[in-house]
PDB file of C-alpha atoms in Angstrom:
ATOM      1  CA  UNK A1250      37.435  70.728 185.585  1.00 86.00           C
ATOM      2  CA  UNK A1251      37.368  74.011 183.449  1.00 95.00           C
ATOM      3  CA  UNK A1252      34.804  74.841 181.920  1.00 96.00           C
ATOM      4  CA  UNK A1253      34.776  78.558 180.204  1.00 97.00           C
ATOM      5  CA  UNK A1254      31.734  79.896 178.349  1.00 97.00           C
ATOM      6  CA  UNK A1255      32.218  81.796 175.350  1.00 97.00           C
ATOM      7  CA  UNK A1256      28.182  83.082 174.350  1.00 97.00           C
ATOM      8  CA  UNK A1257      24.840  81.565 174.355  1.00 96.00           C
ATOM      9  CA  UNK A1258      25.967  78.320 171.457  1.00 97.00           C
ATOM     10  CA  UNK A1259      29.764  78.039 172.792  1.00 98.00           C
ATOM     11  CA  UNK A1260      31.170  77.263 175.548  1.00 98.00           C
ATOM     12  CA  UNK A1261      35.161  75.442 175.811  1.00 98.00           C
ATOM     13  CA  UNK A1262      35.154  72.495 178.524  1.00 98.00           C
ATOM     14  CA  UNK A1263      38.456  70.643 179.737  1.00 98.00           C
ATOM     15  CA  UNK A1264      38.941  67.226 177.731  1.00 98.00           C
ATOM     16  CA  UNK A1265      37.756  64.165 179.634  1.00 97.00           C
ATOM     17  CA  UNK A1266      38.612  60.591 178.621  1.00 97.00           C
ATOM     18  CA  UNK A1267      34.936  60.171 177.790  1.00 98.00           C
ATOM     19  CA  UNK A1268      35.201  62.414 175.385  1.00 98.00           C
ATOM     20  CA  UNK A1269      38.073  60.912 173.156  1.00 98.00           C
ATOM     21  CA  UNK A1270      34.897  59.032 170.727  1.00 98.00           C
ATOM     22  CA  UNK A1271      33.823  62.277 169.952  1.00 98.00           C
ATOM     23  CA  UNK A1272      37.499  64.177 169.454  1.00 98.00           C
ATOM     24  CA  UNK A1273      38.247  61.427 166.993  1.00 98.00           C
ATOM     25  CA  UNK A1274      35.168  61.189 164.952  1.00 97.00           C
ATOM     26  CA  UNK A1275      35.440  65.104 164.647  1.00 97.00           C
ATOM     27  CA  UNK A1276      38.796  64.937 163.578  1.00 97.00           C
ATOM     28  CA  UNK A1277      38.260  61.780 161.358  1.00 97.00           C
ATOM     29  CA  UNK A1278      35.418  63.312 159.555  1.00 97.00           C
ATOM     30  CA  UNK A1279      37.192  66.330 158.828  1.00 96.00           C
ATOM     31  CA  UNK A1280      40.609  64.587 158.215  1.00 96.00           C
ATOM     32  CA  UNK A1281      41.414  65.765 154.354  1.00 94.00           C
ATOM     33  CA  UNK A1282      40.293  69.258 155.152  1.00 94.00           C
ATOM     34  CA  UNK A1283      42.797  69.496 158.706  1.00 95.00           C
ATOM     35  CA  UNK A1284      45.476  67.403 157.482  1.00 94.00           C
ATOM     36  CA  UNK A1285      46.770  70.515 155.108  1.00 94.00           C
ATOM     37  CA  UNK A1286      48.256  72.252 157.958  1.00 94.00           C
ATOM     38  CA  UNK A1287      48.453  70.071 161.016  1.00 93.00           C
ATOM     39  CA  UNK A1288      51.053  67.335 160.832  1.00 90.00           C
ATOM     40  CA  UNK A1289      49.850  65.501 163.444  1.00 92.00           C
ATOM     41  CA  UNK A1290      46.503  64.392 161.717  1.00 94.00           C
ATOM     42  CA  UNK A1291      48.122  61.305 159.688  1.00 92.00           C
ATOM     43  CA  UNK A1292      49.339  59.980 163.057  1.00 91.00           C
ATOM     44  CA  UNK A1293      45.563  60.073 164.561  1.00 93.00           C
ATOM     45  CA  UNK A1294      44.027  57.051 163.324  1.00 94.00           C
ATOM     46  CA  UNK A1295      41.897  55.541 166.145  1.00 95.00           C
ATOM     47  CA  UNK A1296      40.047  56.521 169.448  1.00 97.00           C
ATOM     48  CA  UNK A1297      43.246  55.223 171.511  1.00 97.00           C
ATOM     49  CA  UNK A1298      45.445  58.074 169.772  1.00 97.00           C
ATOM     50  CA  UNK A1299      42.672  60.621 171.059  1.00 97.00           C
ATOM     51  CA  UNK A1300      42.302  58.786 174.260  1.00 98.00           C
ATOM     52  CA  UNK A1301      46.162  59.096 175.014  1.00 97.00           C
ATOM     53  CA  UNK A1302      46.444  62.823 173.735  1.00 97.00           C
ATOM     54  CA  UNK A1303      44.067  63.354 176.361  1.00 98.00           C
ATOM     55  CA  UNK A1304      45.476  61.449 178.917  1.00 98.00           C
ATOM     56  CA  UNK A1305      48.714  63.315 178.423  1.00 97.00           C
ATOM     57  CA  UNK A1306      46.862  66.733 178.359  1.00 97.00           C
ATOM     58  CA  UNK A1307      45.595  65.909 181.691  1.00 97.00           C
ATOM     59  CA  UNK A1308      48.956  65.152 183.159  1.00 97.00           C
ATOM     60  CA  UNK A1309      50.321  68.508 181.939  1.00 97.00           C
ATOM     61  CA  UNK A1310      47.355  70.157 183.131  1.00 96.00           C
ATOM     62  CA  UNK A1311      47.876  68.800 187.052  1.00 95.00           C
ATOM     63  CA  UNK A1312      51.843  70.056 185.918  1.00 94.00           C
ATOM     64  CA  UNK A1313      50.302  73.592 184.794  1.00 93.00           C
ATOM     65  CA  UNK A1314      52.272  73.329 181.580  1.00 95.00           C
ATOM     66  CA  UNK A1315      49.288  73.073 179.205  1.00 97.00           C
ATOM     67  CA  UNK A1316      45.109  72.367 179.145  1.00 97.00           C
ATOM     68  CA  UNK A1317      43.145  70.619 176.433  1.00 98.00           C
ATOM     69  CA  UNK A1318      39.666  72.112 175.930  1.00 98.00           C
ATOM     70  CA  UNK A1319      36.555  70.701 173.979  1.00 98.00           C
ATOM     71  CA  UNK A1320      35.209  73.280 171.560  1.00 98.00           C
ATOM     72  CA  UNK A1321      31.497  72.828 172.049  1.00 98.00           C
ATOM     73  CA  UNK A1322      29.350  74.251 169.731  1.00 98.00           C
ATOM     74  CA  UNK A1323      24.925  74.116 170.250  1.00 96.00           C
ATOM     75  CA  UNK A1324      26.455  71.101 172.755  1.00 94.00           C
ATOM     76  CA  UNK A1325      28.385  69.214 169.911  1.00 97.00           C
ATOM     77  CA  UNK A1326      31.726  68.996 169.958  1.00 98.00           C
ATOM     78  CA  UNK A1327      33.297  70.642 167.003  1.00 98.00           C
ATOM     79  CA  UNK A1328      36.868  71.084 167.693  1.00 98.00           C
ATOM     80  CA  UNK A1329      39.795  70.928 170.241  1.00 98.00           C
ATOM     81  CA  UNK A1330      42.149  74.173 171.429  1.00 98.00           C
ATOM     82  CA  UNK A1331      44.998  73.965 173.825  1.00 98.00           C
ATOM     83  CA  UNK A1332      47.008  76.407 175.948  1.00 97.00           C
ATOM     84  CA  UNK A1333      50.700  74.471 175.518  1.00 97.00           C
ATOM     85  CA  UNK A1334      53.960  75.668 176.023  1.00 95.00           C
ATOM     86  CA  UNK A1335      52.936  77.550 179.369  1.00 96.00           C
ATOM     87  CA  UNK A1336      56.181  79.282 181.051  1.00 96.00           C
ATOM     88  CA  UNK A1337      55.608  80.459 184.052  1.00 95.00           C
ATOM     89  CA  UNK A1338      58.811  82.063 184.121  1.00 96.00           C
ATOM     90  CA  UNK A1339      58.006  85.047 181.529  1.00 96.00           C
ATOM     91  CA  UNK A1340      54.172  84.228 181.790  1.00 97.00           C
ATOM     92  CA  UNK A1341      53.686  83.323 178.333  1.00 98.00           C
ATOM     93  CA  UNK A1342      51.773  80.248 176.381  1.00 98.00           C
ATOM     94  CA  UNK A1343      50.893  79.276 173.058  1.00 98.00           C
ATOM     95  CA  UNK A1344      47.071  78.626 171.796  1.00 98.00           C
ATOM     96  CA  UNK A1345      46.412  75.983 169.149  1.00 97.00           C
ATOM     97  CA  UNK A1346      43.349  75.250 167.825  1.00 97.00           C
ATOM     98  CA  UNK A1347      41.249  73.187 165.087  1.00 97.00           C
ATOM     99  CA  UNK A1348      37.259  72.880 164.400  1.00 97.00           C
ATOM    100  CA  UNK A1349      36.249  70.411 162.649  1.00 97.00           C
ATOM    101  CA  UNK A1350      35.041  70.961 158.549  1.00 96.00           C
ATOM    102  CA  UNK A1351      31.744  71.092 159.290  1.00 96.00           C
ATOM    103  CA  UNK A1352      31.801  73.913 161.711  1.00 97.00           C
ATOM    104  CA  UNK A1353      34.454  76.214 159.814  1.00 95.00           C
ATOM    105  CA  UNK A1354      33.440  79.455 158.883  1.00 94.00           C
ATOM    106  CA  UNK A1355      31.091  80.670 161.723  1.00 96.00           C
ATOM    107  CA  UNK A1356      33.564  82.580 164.237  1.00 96.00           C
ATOM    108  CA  UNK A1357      34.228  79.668 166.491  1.00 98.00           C
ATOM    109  CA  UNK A1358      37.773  79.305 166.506  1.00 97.00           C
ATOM    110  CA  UNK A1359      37.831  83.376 166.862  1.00 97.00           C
ATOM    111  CA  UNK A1360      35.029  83.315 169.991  1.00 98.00           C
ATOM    112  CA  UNK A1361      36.899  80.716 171.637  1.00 98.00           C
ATOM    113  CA  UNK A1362      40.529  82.428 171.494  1.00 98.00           C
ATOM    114  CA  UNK A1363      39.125  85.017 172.619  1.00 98.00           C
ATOM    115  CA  UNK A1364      37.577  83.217 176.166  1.00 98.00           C
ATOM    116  CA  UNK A1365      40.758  81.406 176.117  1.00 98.00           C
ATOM    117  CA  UNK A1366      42.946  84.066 175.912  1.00 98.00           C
ATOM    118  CA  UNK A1367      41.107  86.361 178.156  1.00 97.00           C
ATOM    119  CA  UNK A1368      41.080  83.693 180.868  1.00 97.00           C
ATOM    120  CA  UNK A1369      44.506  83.351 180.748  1.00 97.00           C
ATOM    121  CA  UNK A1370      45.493  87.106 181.378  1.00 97.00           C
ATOM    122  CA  UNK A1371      42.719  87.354 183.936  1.00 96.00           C
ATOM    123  CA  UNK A1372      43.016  83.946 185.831  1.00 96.00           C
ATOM    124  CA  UNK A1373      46.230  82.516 185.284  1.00 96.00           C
ATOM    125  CA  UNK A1374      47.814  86.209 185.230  1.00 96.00           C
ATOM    126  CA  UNK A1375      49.652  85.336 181.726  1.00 97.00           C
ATOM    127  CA  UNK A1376      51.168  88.517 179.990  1.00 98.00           C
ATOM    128  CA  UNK A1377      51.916  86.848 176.782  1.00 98.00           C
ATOM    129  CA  UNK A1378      49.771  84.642 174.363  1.00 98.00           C
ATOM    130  CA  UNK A1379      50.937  83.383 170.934  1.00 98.00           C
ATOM    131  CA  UNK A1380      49.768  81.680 168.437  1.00 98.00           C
ATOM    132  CA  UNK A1381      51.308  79.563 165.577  1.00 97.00           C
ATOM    133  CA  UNK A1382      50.321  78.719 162.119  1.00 96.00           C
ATOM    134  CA  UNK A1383      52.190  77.666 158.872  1.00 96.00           C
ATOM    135  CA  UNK A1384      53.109  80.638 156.831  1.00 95.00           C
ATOM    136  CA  UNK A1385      50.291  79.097 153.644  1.00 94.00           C
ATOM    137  CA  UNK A1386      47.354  78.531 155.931  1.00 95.00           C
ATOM    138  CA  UNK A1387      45.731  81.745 155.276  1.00 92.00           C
ATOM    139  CA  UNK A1388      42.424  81.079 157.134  1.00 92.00           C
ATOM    140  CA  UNK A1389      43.965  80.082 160.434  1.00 93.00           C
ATOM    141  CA  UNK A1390      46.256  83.370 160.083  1.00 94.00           C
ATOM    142  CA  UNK A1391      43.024  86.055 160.240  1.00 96.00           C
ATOM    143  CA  UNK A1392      42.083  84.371 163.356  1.00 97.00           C
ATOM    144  CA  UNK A1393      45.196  86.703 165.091  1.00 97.00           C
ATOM    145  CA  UNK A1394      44.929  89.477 163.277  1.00 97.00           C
ATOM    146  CA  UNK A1395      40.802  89.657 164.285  1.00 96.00           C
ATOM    147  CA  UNK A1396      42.102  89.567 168.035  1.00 97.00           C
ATOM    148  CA  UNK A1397      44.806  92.499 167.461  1.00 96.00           C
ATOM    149  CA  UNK A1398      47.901  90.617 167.649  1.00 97.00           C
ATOM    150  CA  UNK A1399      51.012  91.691 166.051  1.00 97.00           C
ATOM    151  CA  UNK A1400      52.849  89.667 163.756  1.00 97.00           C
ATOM    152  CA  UNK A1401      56.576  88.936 165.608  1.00 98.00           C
ATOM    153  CA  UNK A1402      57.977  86.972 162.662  1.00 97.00           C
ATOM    154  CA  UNK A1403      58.364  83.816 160.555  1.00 97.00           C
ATOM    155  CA  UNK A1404      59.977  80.954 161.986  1.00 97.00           C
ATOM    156  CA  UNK A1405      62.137  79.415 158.712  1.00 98.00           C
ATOM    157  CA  UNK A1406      61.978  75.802 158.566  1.00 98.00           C
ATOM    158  CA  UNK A1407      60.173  75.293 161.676  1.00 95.00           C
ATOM    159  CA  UNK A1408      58.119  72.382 161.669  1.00 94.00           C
ATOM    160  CA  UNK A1409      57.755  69.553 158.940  1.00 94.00           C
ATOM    161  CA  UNK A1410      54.429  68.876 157.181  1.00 93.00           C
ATOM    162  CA  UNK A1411      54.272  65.435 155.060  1.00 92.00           C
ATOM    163  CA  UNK A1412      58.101  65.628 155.117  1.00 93.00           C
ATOM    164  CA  UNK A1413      58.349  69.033 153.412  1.00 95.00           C
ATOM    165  CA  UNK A1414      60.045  71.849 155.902  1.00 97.00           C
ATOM    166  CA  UNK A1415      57.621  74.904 156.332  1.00 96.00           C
ATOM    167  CA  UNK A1416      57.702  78.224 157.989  1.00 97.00           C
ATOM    168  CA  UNK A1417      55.482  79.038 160.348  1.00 97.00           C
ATOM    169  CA  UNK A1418      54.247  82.712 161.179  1.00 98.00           C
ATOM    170  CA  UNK A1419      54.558  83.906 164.990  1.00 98.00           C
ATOM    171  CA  UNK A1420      51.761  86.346 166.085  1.00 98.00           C
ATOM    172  CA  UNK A1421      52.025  87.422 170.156  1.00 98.00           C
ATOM    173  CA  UNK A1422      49.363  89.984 171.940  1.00 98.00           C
ATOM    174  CA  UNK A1423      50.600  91.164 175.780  1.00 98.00           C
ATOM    175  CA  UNK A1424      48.017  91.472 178.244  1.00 97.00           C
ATOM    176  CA  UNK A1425      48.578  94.987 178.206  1.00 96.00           C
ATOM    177  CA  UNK A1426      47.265  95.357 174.617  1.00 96.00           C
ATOM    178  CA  UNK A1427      44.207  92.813 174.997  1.00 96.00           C
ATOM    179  CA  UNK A1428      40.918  94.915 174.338  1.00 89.00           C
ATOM    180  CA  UNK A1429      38.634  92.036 175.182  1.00 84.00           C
ATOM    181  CA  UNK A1430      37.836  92.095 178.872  1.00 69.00           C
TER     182      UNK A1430
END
């Protein structure tokens, strides 16, 4: 079970089944507000859709191809953030993240990239990280550029979002660069 504290409110624990109440009450509460930028939100619309995300997060965790962590903020869970895409080949992942409406705007998504992404060049001995986000959502996009990573390019056309093609920006920081130890 990993469990990676981030400061004194924050801390990022691995998913559990028990916790799938609380992923989808977060996410249903904040549904309108994520739903802009995440197509996956329209296809969450019960516990058993968070219960079997999790379920297949653990299974590619025991694979090491990706982790699902709780975002827990003063011990309430207020978001989820993943390491996916792992290749262990050029040592290189892919964070995603979300919090949840009512916990937007205080640094959390930013404080808990940066445990993440610190554990994974010191632990897992990662040298790339990169992180995702479509091209309009200008909020999740200064999340990156707070951490020092360098835009690599947009990705035309990359994913759908309520069946309208969008691009989605690339952003990578090597290990080498990361000024966060």
């Amino acid at each position: 079970m990993l469990d990676i504290p981030v400061n004194e409110d924050l801390y990022l624990r691995q998913l559990t089944m028990q916790d799938a109440p609380l992923v989808y009450k977060q996410l249903d509460a904040s549904r309108k507000s994520l739903r802009k930028f995440l197509p996956w939100v329209d296809y969450n619309t019960n516990e058993e859709h968070s219960a079997r995300f999790i379920q297949m997060m653990q299974r590619k965790a025991e694979e090491q191809e990706a982790i699902a962590l709780g975002i827990w903020y003063q011990h309430h869970l207020c978001g989820v953030m993943d390491l996916h895409g792992w290749d262990h080949q050029v040592q290189k992942a892919e964070i995603g993240y979300w919090v949840g409406e009512a916990f937007q705007g205080k640094g959390i998504a930013t404080a808990a990239c940066r445990a993440l992404i610190t554990y994974a060049f010191k632990k897992l001995r990662l040298n790339k990280i990169e992180i995702r986000f479509v091209l309009q959502n200008e909020r999740s996009g200064q999340i990156p550029i707070k951490l020092g990573f360098t835009r690599e390019g947009i990705l035309r056309h990359n994913a759908k979002l309520h069946g309208q093609y969008v691009d989605m920006v690339v952003m990578g920081v090597l290990r080498q660069d990361w000024k966060h130890y």
